[in-house]
PDB file of C-alpha atoms and ligand atoms in Angstrom:
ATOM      1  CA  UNK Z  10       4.294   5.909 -15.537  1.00  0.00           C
ATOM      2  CA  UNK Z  11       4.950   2.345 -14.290  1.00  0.00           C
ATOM      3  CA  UNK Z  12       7.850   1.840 -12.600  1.00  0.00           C
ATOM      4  CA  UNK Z  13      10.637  -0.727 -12.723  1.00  0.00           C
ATOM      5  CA  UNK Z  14      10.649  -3.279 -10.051  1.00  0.00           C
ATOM      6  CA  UNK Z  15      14.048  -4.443 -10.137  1.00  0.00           C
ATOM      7  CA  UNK Z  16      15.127  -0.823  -9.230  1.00  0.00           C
ATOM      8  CA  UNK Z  17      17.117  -0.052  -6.130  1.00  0.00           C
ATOM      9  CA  UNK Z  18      14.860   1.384  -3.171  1.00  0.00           C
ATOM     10  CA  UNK Z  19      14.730   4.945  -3.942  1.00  0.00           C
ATOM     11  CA  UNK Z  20      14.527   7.171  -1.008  1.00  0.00           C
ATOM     12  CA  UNK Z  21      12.924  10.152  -2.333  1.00  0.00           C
ATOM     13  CA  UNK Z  22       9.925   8.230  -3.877  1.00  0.00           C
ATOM     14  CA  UNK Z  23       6.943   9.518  -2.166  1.00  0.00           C
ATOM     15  CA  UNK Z  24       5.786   7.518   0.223  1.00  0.00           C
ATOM     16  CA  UNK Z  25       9.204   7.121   1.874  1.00  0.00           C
ATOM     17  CA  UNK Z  26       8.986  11.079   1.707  1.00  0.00           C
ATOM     18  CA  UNK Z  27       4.973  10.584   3.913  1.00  0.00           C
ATOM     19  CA  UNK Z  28       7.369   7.986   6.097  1.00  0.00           C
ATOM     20  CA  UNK Z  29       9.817  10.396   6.842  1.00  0.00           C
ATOM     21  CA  UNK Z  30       7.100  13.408   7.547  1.00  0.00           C
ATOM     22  CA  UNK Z  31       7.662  15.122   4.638  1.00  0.00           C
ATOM     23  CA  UNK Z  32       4.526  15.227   2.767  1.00  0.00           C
ATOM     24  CA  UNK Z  33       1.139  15.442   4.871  1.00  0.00           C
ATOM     25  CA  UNK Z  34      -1.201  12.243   4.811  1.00  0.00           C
ATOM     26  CA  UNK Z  35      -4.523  11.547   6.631  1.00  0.00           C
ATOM     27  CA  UNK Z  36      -2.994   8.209   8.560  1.00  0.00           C
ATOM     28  CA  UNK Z  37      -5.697   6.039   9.835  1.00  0.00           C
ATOM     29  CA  UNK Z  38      -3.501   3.555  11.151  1.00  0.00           C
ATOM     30  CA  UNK Z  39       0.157   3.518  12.227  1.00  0.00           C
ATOM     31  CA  UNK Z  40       2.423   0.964  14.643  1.00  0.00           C
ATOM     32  CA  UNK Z  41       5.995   0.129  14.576  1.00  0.00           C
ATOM     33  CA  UNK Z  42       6.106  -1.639  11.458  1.00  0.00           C
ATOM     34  CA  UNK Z  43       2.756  -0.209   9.115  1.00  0.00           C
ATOM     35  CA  UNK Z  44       1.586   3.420   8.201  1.00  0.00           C
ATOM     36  CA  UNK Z  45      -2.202   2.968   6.454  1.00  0.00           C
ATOM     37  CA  UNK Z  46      -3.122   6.589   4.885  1.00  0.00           C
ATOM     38  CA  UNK Z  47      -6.193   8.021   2.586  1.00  0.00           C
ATOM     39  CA  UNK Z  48      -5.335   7.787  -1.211  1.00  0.00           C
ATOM     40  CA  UNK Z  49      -4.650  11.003  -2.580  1.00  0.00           C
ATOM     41  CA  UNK Z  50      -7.160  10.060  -5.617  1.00  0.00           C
ATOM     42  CA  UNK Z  51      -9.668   7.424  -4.133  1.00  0.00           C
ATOM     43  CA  UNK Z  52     -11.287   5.228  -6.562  1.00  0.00           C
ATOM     44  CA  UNK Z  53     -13.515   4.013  -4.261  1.00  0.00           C
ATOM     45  CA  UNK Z  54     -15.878   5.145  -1.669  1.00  0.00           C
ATOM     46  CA  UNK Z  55     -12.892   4.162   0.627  1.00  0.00           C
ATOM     47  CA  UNK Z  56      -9.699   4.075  -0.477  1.00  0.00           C
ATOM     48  CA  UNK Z  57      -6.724   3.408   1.761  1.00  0.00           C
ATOM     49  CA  UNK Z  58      -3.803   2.248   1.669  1.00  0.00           C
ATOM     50  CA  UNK Z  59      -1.569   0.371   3.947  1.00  0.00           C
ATOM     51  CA  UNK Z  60       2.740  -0.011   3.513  1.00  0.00           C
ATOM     52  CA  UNK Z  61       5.381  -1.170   5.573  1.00  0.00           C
ATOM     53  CA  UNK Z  62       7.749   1.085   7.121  1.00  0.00           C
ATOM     54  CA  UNK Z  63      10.784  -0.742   5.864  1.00  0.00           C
ATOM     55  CA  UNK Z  64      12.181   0.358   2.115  1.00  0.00           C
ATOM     56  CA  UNK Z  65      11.193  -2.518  -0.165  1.00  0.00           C
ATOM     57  CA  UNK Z  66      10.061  -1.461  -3.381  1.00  0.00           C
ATOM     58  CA  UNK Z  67       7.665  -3.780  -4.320  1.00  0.00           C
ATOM     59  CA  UNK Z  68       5.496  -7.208  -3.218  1.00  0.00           C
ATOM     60  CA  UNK Z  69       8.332  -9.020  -5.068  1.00  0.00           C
ATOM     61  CA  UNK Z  70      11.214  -7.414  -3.030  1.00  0.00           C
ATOM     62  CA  UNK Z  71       9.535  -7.535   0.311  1.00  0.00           C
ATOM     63  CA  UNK Z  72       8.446 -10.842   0.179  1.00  0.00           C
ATOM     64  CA  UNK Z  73      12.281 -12.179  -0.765  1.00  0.00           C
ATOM     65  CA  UNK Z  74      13.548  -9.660   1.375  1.00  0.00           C
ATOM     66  CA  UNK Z  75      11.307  -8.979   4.528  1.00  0.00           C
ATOM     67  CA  UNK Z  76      11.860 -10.341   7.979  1.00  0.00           C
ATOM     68  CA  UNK Z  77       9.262 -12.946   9.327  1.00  0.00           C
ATOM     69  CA  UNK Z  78       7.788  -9.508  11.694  1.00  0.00           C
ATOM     70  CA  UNK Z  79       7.767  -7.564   8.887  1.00  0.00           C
ATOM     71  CA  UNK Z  80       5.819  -9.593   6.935  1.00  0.00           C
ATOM     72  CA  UNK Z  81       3.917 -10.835   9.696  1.00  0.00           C
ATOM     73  CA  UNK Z  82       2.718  -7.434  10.993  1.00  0.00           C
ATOM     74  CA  UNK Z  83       2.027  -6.185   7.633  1.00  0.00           C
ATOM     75  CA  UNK Z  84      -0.713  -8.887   6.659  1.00  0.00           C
ATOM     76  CA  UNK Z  85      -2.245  -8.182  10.428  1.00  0.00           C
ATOM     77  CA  UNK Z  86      -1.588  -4.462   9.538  1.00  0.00           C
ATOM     78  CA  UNK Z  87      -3.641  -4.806   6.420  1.00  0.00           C
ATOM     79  CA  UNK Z  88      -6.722  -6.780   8.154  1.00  0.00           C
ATOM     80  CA  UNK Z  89      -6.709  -4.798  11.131  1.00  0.00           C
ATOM     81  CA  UNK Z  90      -6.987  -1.453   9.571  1.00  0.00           C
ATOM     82  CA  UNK Z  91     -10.039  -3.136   7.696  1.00  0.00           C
ATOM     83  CA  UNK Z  92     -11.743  -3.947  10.768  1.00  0.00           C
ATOM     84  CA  UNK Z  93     -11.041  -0.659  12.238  1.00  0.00           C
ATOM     85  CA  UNK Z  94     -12.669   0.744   9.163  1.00  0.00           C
ATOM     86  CA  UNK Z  95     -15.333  -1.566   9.711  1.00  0.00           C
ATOM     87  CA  UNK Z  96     -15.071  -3.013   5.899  1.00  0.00           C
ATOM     88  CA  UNK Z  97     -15.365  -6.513   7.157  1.00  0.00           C
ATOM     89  CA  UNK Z  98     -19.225  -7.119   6.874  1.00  0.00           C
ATOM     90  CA  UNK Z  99     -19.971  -5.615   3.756  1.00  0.00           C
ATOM     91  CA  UNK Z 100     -16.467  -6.619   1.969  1.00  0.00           C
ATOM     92  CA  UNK Z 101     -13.383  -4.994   0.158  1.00  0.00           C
ATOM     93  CA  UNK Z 102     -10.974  -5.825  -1.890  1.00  0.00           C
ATOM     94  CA  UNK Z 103      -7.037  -5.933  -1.466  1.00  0.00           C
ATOM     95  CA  UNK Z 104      -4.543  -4.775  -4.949  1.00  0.00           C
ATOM     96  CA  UNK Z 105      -1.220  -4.742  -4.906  1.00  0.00           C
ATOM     97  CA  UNK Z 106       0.499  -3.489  -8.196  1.00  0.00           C
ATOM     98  CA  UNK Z 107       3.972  -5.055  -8.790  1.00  0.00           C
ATOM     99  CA  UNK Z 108       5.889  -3.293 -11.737  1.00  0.00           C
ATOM    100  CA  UNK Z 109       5.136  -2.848 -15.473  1.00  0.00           C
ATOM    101  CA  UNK Z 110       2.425  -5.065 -16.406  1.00  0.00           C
ATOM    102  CA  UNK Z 111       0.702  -4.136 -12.650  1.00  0.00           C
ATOM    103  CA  UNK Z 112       0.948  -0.897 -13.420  1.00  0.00           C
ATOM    104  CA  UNK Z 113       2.737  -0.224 -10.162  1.00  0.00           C
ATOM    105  CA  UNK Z 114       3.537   4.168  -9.570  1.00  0.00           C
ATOM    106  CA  UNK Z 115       4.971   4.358  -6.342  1.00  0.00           C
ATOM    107  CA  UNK Z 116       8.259   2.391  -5.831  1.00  0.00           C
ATOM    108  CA  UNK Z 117       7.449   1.363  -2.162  1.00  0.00           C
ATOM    109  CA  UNK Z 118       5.105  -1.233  -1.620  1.00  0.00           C
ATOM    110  CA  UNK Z 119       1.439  -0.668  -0.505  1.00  0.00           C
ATOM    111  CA  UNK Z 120      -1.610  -2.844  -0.948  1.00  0.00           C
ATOM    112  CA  UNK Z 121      -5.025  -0.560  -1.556  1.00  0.00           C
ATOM    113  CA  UNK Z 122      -7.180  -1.464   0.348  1.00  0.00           C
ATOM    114  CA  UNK Z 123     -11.419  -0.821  -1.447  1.00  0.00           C
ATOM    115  CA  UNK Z 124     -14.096  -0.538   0.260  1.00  0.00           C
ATOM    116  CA  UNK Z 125     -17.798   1.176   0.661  1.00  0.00           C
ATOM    117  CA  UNK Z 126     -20.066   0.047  -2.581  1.00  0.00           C
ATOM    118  CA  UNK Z 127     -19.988  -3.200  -4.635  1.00  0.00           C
ATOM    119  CA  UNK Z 128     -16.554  -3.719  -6.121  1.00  0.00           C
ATOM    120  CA  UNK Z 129     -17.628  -5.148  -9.621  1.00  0.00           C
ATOM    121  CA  UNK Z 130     -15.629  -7.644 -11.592  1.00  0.00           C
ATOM    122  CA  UNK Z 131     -11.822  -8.183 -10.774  1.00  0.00           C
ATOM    123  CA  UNK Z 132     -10.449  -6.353 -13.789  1.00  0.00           C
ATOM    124  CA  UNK Z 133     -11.848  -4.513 -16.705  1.00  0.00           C
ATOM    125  CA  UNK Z 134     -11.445  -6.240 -20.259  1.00  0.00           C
ATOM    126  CA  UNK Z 135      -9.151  -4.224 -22.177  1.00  0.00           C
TER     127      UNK Z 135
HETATM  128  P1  LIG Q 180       0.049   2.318  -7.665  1.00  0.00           P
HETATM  129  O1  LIG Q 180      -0.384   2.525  -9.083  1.00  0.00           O
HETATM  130  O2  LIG Q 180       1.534   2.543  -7.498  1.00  0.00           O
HETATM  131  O3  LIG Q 180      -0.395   0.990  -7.118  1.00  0.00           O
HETATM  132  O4  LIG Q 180      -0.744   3.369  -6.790  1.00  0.00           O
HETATM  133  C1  LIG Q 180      -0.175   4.513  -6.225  1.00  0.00           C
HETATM  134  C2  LIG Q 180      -1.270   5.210  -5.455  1.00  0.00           C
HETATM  135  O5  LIG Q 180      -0.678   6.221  -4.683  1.00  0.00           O
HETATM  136  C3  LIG Q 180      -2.331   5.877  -6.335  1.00  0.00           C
HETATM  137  O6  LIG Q 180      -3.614   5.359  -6.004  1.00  0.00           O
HETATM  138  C4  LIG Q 180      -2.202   7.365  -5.990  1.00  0.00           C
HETATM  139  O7  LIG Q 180      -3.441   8.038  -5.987  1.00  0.00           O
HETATM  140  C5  LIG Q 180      -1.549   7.327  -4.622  1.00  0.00           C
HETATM  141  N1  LIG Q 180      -0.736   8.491  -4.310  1.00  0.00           N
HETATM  142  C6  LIG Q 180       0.218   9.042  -5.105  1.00  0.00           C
HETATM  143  N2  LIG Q 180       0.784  10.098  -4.498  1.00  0.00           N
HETATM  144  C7  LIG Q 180       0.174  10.215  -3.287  1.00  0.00           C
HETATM  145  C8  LIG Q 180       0.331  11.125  -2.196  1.00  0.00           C
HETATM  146  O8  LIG Q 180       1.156  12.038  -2.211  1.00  0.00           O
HETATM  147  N3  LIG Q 180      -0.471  10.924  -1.115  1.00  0.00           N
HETATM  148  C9  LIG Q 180      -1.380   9.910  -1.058  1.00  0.00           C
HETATM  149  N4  LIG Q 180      -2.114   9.822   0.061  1.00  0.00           N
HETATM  150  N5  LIG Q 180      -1.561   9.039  -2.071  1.00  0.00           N
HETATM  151  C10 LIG Q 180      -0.788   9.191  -3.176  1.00  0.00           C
END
């Protein structure tokens, strides 16, 4: 189920709830201001993905609302935990879902980042 991105941050979505402890996640990355995790349900040889610590729900409301760091040490966050993962040679590819039509789940922003085998086309027809 999509959700709406002009909702209020809600605190028990889950990945505030892997933020907070909560829930387990295999983290393969974490500083003051990024925590990049395995997907649950990878659709790729590698899936991971990467979100900022602070509670914006979406692209849209992060990149109104973030602070210069913030947004600044979430794009580094995002390539470094790609070089760490080695993806870099062979290529990946960066998604970020924003609301309805982007058929975003989780109300907290995170950009997957896909890796390991040749990506295909940008989007399936349909
Ligand atoms: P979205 O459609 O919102 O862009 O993607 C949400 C992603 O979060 C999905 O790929 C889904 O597999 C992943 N996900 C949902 N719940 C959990 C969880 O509890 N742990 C982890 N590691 N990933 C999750």
């Amino acid at each position: 189920m999509a959700i709406d991105p002009t909702l209020e941050y809600d605190d028990n979505n889950i990945f505030a709830k892997i933020l907070r402890g909560e829930i387990p996640n295999k983290t393969v990355y974490e500083n003051d201001y990024v925590l990049a995790f395995h997907d649950i349900n990878p659709q790729a040889p590698h899936h991971i993905l990467v979100i900022p610590k602070g509670a914006y729900v979406s692209w849209d409301d992060f990149s109104a609302r973030g602070s210069d760091t913030e947004i600044s040490e979430f794009v580094r966050g995002v390539g470094h935990v790609a070089r760490q993962a080695g993806m870099v040679e062979s290529g990946y590819r960066l998604l970020a879902n924003i609301g309805r039509d982007g058929h975003q789940e989780v109300p907290h922003l995170h950009v997957h980042i896909f890796a390991g085998k040749p990506l295909g086309p940008m989007l399936n027809n349909g």
